[in-house]
Short mmCIF file of C-alpha atoms and ligand atoms in Angstrom, two decimals:
data_model
loop_
_atom_site.label_atom_id
_atom_site.label_comp_id
_atom_site.label_asym_id
_atom_site.label_seq_id
_atom_site.Cartn_x
_atom_site.Cartn_y
_atom_site.Cartn_z
CA MET A 2 0.00 0.00 0.00
CA ILE A 3 1.29 3.45 -0.86
CA THR A 4 0.36 6.88 0.47
CA ILE A 5 -0.14 9.69 -2.03
CA THR A 6 -0.49 13.30 -0.95
CA THR A 7 -0.69 15.25 -4.21
CA ILE A 8 -3.53 15.50 -6.72
CA ASP A 9 -1.15 15.19 -9.70
CA GLU A 10 0.36 11.97 -8.40
CA MET A 11 -3.07 10.55 -7.57
CA ARG A 12 -4.28 11.24 -11.13
CA VAL A 13 -1.19 9.62 -12.67
CA TRP A 14 -1.59 6.51 -10.50
CA CYS A 15 -5.30 6.12 -11.28
CA ASP A 16 -4.74 6.69 -15.02
CA ALA A 17 -2.18 3.89 -15.00
CA ALA A 18 -4.50 1.57 -13.07
CA ARG A 19 -7.32 2.18 -15.56
CA ARG A 20 -4.97 1.69 -18.53
CA ALA A 21 -4.03 -1.65 -16.98
CA GLY A 22 -7.72 -2.56 -17.18
CA ARG A 23 -8.49 -2.17 -13.50
CA ARG A 24 -11.55 -0.46 -12.05
CA VAL A 25 -10.84 1.93 -9.21
CA GLY A 26 -13.08 1.74 -6.13
CA LEU A 27 -12.98 4.87 -3.97
CA VAL A 28 -13.79 5.00 -0.25
CA PRO A 29 -13.92 8.66 0.86
CA THR A 30 -13.30 9.10 4.61
CA MET A 31 -12.14 11.53 7.26
CA GLY A 32 -9.89 8.87 8.83
CA PHE A 33 -9.64 7.53 12.38
CA PHE A 34 -10.82 4.19 11.08
CA HIS A 35 -13.19 1.75 12.75
CA ASP A 36 -14.92 -1.37 11.47
CA GLY A 37 -17.47 0.77 9.61
CA HIS A 38 -14.70 2.20 7.41
CA VAL A 39 -13.04 -1.20 7.10
CA SER A 40 -16.32 -2.75 5.92
CA LEU A 41 -16.42 -0.26 3.01
CA MET A 42 -12.82 -1.09 2.07
CA ARG A 43 -13.61 -4.81 2.14
CA ALA A 44 -16.74 -4.29 0.04
CA ALA A 45 -14.63 -2.52 -2.58
CA ARG A 46 -11.96 -5.20 -2.50
CA ASP A 47 -14.54 -8.02 -2.65
CA ALA A 48 -16.11 -6.37 -5.71
CA GLY A 49 -12.73 -6.72 -7.42
CA ASP A 50 -11.90 -3.03 -7.41
CA THR A 51 -8.47 -1.51 -7.00
CA VAL A 52 -9.14 0.21 -3.69
CA VAL A 53 -8.26 3.85 -3.11
CA VAL A 54 -9.16 5.31 0.29
CA SER A 55 -9.05 9.04 0.82
CA ILE A 56 -8.48 10.55 4.25
CA PHE A 57 -9.36 14.22 4.32
CA VAL A 58 -10.91 16.09 7.23
CA ASN A 59 -12.74 18.50 4.98
CA PRO A 60 -12.99 21.97 6.58
CA LEU A 61 -15.74 22.94 4.12
CA GLN A 62 -18.22 20.54 5.73
CA PHE A 63 -17.74 21.83 9.29
CA GLY A 64 -19.67 24.85 10.58
CA PRO A 65 -17.80 27.62 12.45
CA SER A 66 -18.74 26.30 15.92
CA GLU A 67 -18.31 22.60 15.08
CA ASP A 68 -15.62 20.09 16.01
CA LEU A 69 -13.07 20.48 13.17
CA ASP A 70 -10.26 21.05 15.69
CA ARG A 71 -11.36 18.16 17.92
CA TYR A 72 -11.84 15.66 15.10
CA PRO A 73 -9.77 12.56 16.02
CA ARG A 74 -6.78 11.62 13.84
CA ASP A 75 -4.26 8.75 13.83
CA LEU A 76 -2.66 8.26 10.42
CA GLU A 77 -0.28 5.48 11.50
CA ARG A 78 -3.10 3.34 12.87
CA ASP A 79 -5.23 4.11 9.82
CA ARG A 80 -2.38 2.96 7.55
CA GLU A 81 -2.25 -0.43 9.29
CA LEU A 82 -6.00 -0.98 9.18
CA ALA A 83 -6.19 0.02 5.51
CA ARG A 84 -3.26 -2.20 4.55
CA ASP A 85 -4.88 -5.16 6.34
CA ALA A 86 -8.14 -4.50 4.46
CA GLY A 87 -6.43 -4.79 1.08
CA VAL A 88 -6.27 -1.08 0.21
CA GLU A 89 -3.75 -0.18 -2.50
CA VAL A 90 -3.58 3.58 -2.11
CA LEU A 91 -4.23 5.96 0.75
CA PHE A 92 -4.85 9.43 -0.65
CA VAL A 93 -4.08 11.94 2.12
CA PRO A 94 -4.06 15.45 0.66
CA SER A 95 -3.47 18.53 2.80
CA VAL A 96 -6.06 21.29 3.08
CA ASP A 97 -3.83 23.50 0.87
CA GLU A 98 -3.63 20.78 -1.75
CA MET A 99 -7.44 20.45 -1.92
CA TYR A 100 -8.22 24.15 -1.46
CA PRO A 101 -5.23 26.24 -2.62
CA ARG A 102 -7.67 29.18 -2.53
CA PRO A 103 -11.21 29.41 -1.15
CA PRO A 104 -13.35 27.74 -3.82
CA LEU A 105 -15.72 30.00 -5.74
CA THR A 106 -17.38 26.87 -7.11
CA THR A 107 -19.37 24.57 -4.86
CA VAL A 108 -21.87 21.80 -5.49
CA HIS A 109 -25.30 22.22 -3.93
CA VAL A 110 -27.96 19.52 -3.89
CA ASP A 111 -31.34 21.05 -3.16
CA ALA A 112 -34.28 19.69 -1.14
CA LEU A 113 -32.59 16.52 0.15
CA THR A 114 -30.23 18.69 2.21
CA GLY A 115 -32.84 20.84 3.97
CA GLY A 116 -34.03 18.48 6.70
CA LEU A 117 -32.46 16.04 9.16
CA CYS A 118 -28.75 16.97 9.59
CA GLY A 119 -29.11 19.83 7.09
CA ALA A 120 -31.50 21.69 9.40
CA SER A 121 -28.89 22.22 12.14
CA ARG A 122 -25.85 22.07 9.80
CA PRO A 123 -26.92 24.36 6.94
CA THR A 124 -23.55 24.43 5.11
CA HIS A 125 -22.55 20.83 5.81
CA PHE A 126 -23.83 19.04 2.72
CA ASP A 127 -22.47 21.66 0.29
CA GLY A 128 -19.09 20.90 1.84
CA VAL A 129 -19.65 17.17 1.42
CA THR A 130 -20.85 17.30 -2.20
CA THR A 131 -18.10 19.74 -3.18
CA VAL A 132 -15.34 17.56 -1.77
CA VAL A 133 -16.87 14.33 -3.10
CA ALA A 134 -17.18 15.88 -6.59
CA LYS A 135 -13.51 16.91 -6.36
CA LEU A 136 -12.47 13.42 -5.24
CA PHE A 137 -14.48 11.83 -8.08
CA SER A 138 -12.73 14.18 -10.51
CA ILE A 139 -9.26 13.45 -9.09
CA VAL A 140 -9.58 9.67 -8.70
CA GLY A 141 -12.03 8.82 -11.51
CA PRO A 142 -13.49 5.81 -9.67
CA GLY A 143 -15.82 3.35 -11.35
CA ARG A 144 -17.46 2.81 -7.98
CA ALA A 145 -17.55 4.76 -4.74
CA TYR A 146 -18.56 3.28 -1.39
CA PHE A 147 -20.55 5.08 1.30
CA GLY A 148 -22.04 3.85 4.59
CA ARG A 149 -25.75 3.85 5.40
CA LYS A 150 -24.72 5.21 8.81
CA ASP A 151 -24.76 8.60 7.05
CA PHE A 152 -27.98 7.82 5.22
CA GLN A 153 -28.72 11.40 4.18
CA GLN A 154 -25.17 11.85 2.87
CA LEU A 155 -25.56 8.69 0.78
CA ALA A 156 -28.86 9.97 -0.66
CA VAL A 157 -27.35 13.39 -1.41
CA VAL A 158 -24.23 11.94 -3.07
CA ARG A 159 -26.36 9.54 -5.15
CA ARG A 160 -28.50 12.43 -6.36
CA MET A 161 -25.50 14.63 -7.18
CA THR A 162 -23.94 11.77 -9.15
CA ALA A 163 -27.16 11.20 -11.11
CA ASP A 164 -27.92 14.89 -11.70
CA LEU A 165 -24.38 15.59 -12.97
CA ASN A 166 -24.13 12.31 -14.94
CA LEU A 167 -20.90 11.45 -13.14
CA PRO A 168 -19.68 8.06 -14.38
CA VAL A 169 -19.54 6.57 -10.88
CA GLU A 170 -21.65 3.80 -9.36
CA VAL A 171 -22.46 4.84 -5.79
CA VAL A 172 -22.61 1.78 -3.53
CA GLY A 173 -24.41 1.98 -0.17
CA CYS A 174 -23.03 -0.32 2.56
CA PRO A 175 -24.60 -1.54 5.84
CA LEU A 176 -24.36 0.48 9.05
CA VAL A 177 -21.88 -1.21 11.41
CA ARG A 178 -22.55 -1.21 15.17
CA GLU A 179 -20.46 -1.81 18.26
CA PRO A 180 -21.35 -4.96 20.21
CA ASP A 181 -23.58 -2.87 22.53
CA GLY A 182 -25.51 -1.52 19.55
CA VAL A 183 -24.01 1.97 19.35
CA ALA A 184 -23.32 2.97 15.74
CA MET A 185 -19.58 3.05 15.06
CA SER A 186 -18.30 6.58 14.62
CA SER A 187 -14.88 8.19 14.77
CA ARG A 188 -16.48 10.74 17.09
CA ASN A 189 -17.16 8.02 19.71
CA ALA A 190 -13.48 8.46 20.61
CA ASN A 191 -14.32 11.92 21.95
CA LEU A 192 -16.76 10.50 24.54
CA ASP A 193 -15.69 9.91 28.12
CA GLU A 194 -16.85 6.75 29.90
CA ARG A 195 -20.17 8.17 31.14
CA GLU A 196 -20.90 9.75 27.77
CA ARG A 197 -20.08 6.51 25.96
CA ALA A 198 -22.66 4.71 28.12
CA ALA A 199 -25.17 7.51 27.48
CA ALA A 200 -24.59 7.22 23.70
CA ARG A 201 -26.60 3.99 23.77
CA VAL A 202 -29.70 6.14 23.99
CA LEU A 203 -29.71 6.75 20.22
CA VAL A 204 -30.01 3.09 19.25
CA ALA A 205 -32.38 2.51 22.19
CA ALA A 206 -34.69 5.22 20.82
CA LEU A 207 -34.64 3.66 17.35
CA ARG A 208 -35.46 0.25 18.84
CA ASP A 209 -38.34 1.81 20.79
CA ALA A 210 -39.74 3.22 17.56
CA VAL A 211 -39.42 -0.11 15.74
CA ASP A 212 -41.09 -1.86 18.70
CA ALA A 213 -43.96 0.64 18.51
CA LEU A 214 -44.27 -0.07 14.78
CA ARG A 215 -44.37 -3.80 15.51
CA ARG A 216 -47.20 -3.15 17.98
CA GLY A 217 -49.12 -1.55 15.14
CA GLU A 218 -48.34 2.15 15.57
CA ARG A 219 -48.44 3.87 12.15
CA ASP A 220 -48.68 7.53 13.11
CA ALA A 221 -45.36 9.27 12.40
CA ALA A 222 -45.89 12.03 14.99
CA THR A 223 -46.37 9.39 17.69
CA LEU A 224 -43.22 7.60 16.55
CA ARG A 225 -41.27 10.88 16.69
CA ARG A 226 -42.50 11.32 20.26
CA VAL A 227 -41.37 7.78 21.12
CA LEU A 228 -37.91 8.61 19.78
CA SER A 229 -37.58 11.96 21.51
CA ALA A 230 -38.97 10.71 24.83
CA ARG A 231 -36.21 8.12 25.06
CA VAL A 232 -33.46 10.62 24.21
CA ASP A 233 -34.90 13.26 26.58
CA ALA A 234 -34.80 10.72 29.43
CA GLU A 235 -31.00 10.57 29.18
CA ALA A 236 -29.54 13.42 31.24
CA LEU A 237 -26.31 13.67 29.19
CA ALA A 238 -28.15 13.82 25.85
CA THR A 239 -29.60 16.83 24.05
CA LEU A 240 -31.86 15.97 21.13
CA ASP A 241 -31.11 17.55 17.76
CA TYR A 242 -33.82 15.76 15.78
CA ALA A 243 -36.07 12.71 15.88
CA GLU A 244 -37.46 12.06 12.41
CA VAL A 245 -39.54 9.63 10.40
CA VAL A 246 -39.13 10.33 6.69
CA ASP A 247 -39.54 8.69 3.31
CA ALA A 248 -36.21 6.92 2.69
CA GLY A 249 -36.27 7.94 -0.99
CA ASP A 250 -36.83 11.69 -0.95
CA LEU A 251 -36.31 12.26 2.82
CA THR A 252 -39.61 14.14 3.19
CA PRO A 253 -41.38 13.86 6.57
CA LEU A 254 -44.20 11.34 6.68
CA ALA A 255 -47.56 11.69 8.39
CA ARG A 256 -48.42 8.00 8.39
CA LEU A 257 -46.48 4.86 7.57
CA ASP A 258 -48.29 3.06 4.81
CA ASP A 259 -47.48 -0.31 3.34
CA GLY A 260 -44.67 -0.76 0.89
CA GLY A 261 -42.26 2.13 0.89
CA GLU A 262 -38.96 2.25 2.73
CA VAL A 263 -39.02 4.55 5.76
CA LEU A 264 -36.04 6.14 7.46
CA VAL A 265 -36.22 6.48 11.25
CA ALA A 266 -33.39 8.78 12.30
CA VAL A 267 -32.07 10.51 15.40
CA ALA A 268 -29.33 12.98 16.16
CA ALA A 269 -28.29 14.09 19.62
CA ARG A 270 -25.46 15.81 21.38
CA ILE A 271 -23.85 13.73 24.11
CA GLY A 272 -21.86 16.30 26.06
CA LYS A 273 -20.05 18.21 23.29
CA THR A 274 -20.18 15.38 20.77
CA ARG A 275 -22.92 15.22 18.15
CA LEU A 276 -23.92 11.68 17.16
CA ILE A 277 -26.38 10.35 14.57
CA ASP A 278 -28.05 6.98 14.06
CA ASN A 279 -30.81 5.49 11.91
CA MET A 280 -32.71 2.39 10.91
CA THR A 281 -34.71 1.82 7.74
CA VAL A 282 -38.03 0.02 7.94
CA ILE A 283 -40.40 -1.51 5.41
CA VAL A 284 -44.00 -1.95 6.57
CA ASP A 285 -45.93 -4.72 4.88
CA GLY A 286 -49.30 -5.19 6.60
CA ASP A 287 -48.53 -6.43 10.12
CA ASP A 288 -45.03 -7.31 9.04
CA VAL A 289 -42.40 -4.70 10.00
CA ARG A 290 -38.98 -5.36 8.51
CA ALA A 291 -36.32 -3.16 10.13
CA ASP A 292 -32.75 -2.97 8.93
CA PRO A 293 -30.70 -2.28 12.07
CA GLY A 294 -27.37 -2.73 10.24
CA ILE A 295 -24.75 -5.24 11.30
CA THR A 296 -22.79 -5.74 14.50
CA ALA A 297 -19.03 -5.91 14.45
CA ARG A 298 -17.71 -9.15 15.91
CA VAL A 299 -15.13 -7.52 18.16
CA PRO A 300 -14.93 -4.05 19.67
CA ALA A 301 -12.83 -1.76 17.45
CA SER A 302 -10.41 -1.15 20.32
CA GLU A 303 -9.32 -4.80 20.57
P1 AMP B 8 -16.36 9.44 7.94
O1 AMP B 8 -14.90 9.12 8.03
O2 AMP B 8 -17.06 9.42 9.25
O3 AMP B 8 -16.64 10.64 7.10
O4 AMP B 8 -17.02 8.22 7.15
C1 AMP B 8 -16.49 7.77 5.93
C2 AMP B 8 -17.44 6.75 5.35
O5 AMP B 8 -17.60 5.68 6.27
C3 AMP B 8 -18.83 7.32 5.08
O6 AMP B 8 -19.33 6.77 3.87
C4 AMP B 8 -19.61 6.82 6.27
O7 AMP B 8 -20.99 6.65 6.01
C5 AMP B 8 -18.96 5.48 6.51
N1 AMP B 8 -19.21 5.06 7.89
C6 AMP B 8 -18.93 5.76 9.02
N2 AMP B 8 -19.37 5.09 10.11
C7 AMP B 8 -19.96 3.96 9.64
C8 AMP B 8 -20.64 2.86 10.27
N3 AMP B 8 -20.78 2.78 11.58
N4 AMP B 8 -21.12 1.89 9.47
C9 AMP B 8 -20.98 1.96 8.13
N5 AMP B 8 -20.36 2.96 7.48
C10 AMP B 8 -19.86 3.95 8.23
#
């Protein structure tokens, strides 16, 4: 595995790989890897792609009062995990390399970015789509892998790729959880012991909502109350949102009817750390099929 830090070198490497008949699979990340990241790398490798992983803590997607400075980093550890997962190139550009001057050109996806995380992070998704468009342009991947943990991000990137006819297949991968159910996140490293225990409240709220659905509840407002009641009961948690939306266009639902995929999503601050989690659900008569994601076999710290 090699590490590349410049855009020119990255282009040359990817051009050569494509000329050799290989398809490049890109996994965009902000580093500080856990099993969620590793699962995307493995998915790319298992699909037969030449795997390029980018690590770039993108300032453009952080608001002025957000945790850019506190975002965890450990490049040496990331290198080992990526190498073990069969990654061929780590692309680790500096901020100056990616933004030699403040960009006058950004990519904005409308509508899908207004609710959920976009409501409290109004500039976040423009930062995400701008950097992902740049990475697609630099790397030229045939496929790019994103986690369903960031369900809205996946939907936004898919739409950008379709609207701009970018020649990239966007692959959504399962949400990976810690053994206690908490969604894996680099930001979990910023939680102290009490906060880490309190973080379980997000998945607990989602399970409450799915249980209510299984008992026959179909009113979205009631389900939102179920979600927020659980989060509000945790003293260390401050709710950002508790939502029940159409998983396709992310618009809020009034009732959950049969057939369509529904996204049940929560975001909360635990101390200073903002965490998100979600489950998708398909309602088919009395049958409620929830996708809680997958559980990692061992804690990421072992
Ligand atoms: P990040 O480094 O947090 O920006 O995430 C990079 C990629 O990994 C994104 O596509 C995320 O959706 C994905 N990812 C992060 N956490 C998880 C998780 N727990 N399960 C699956 N994918 C994840």
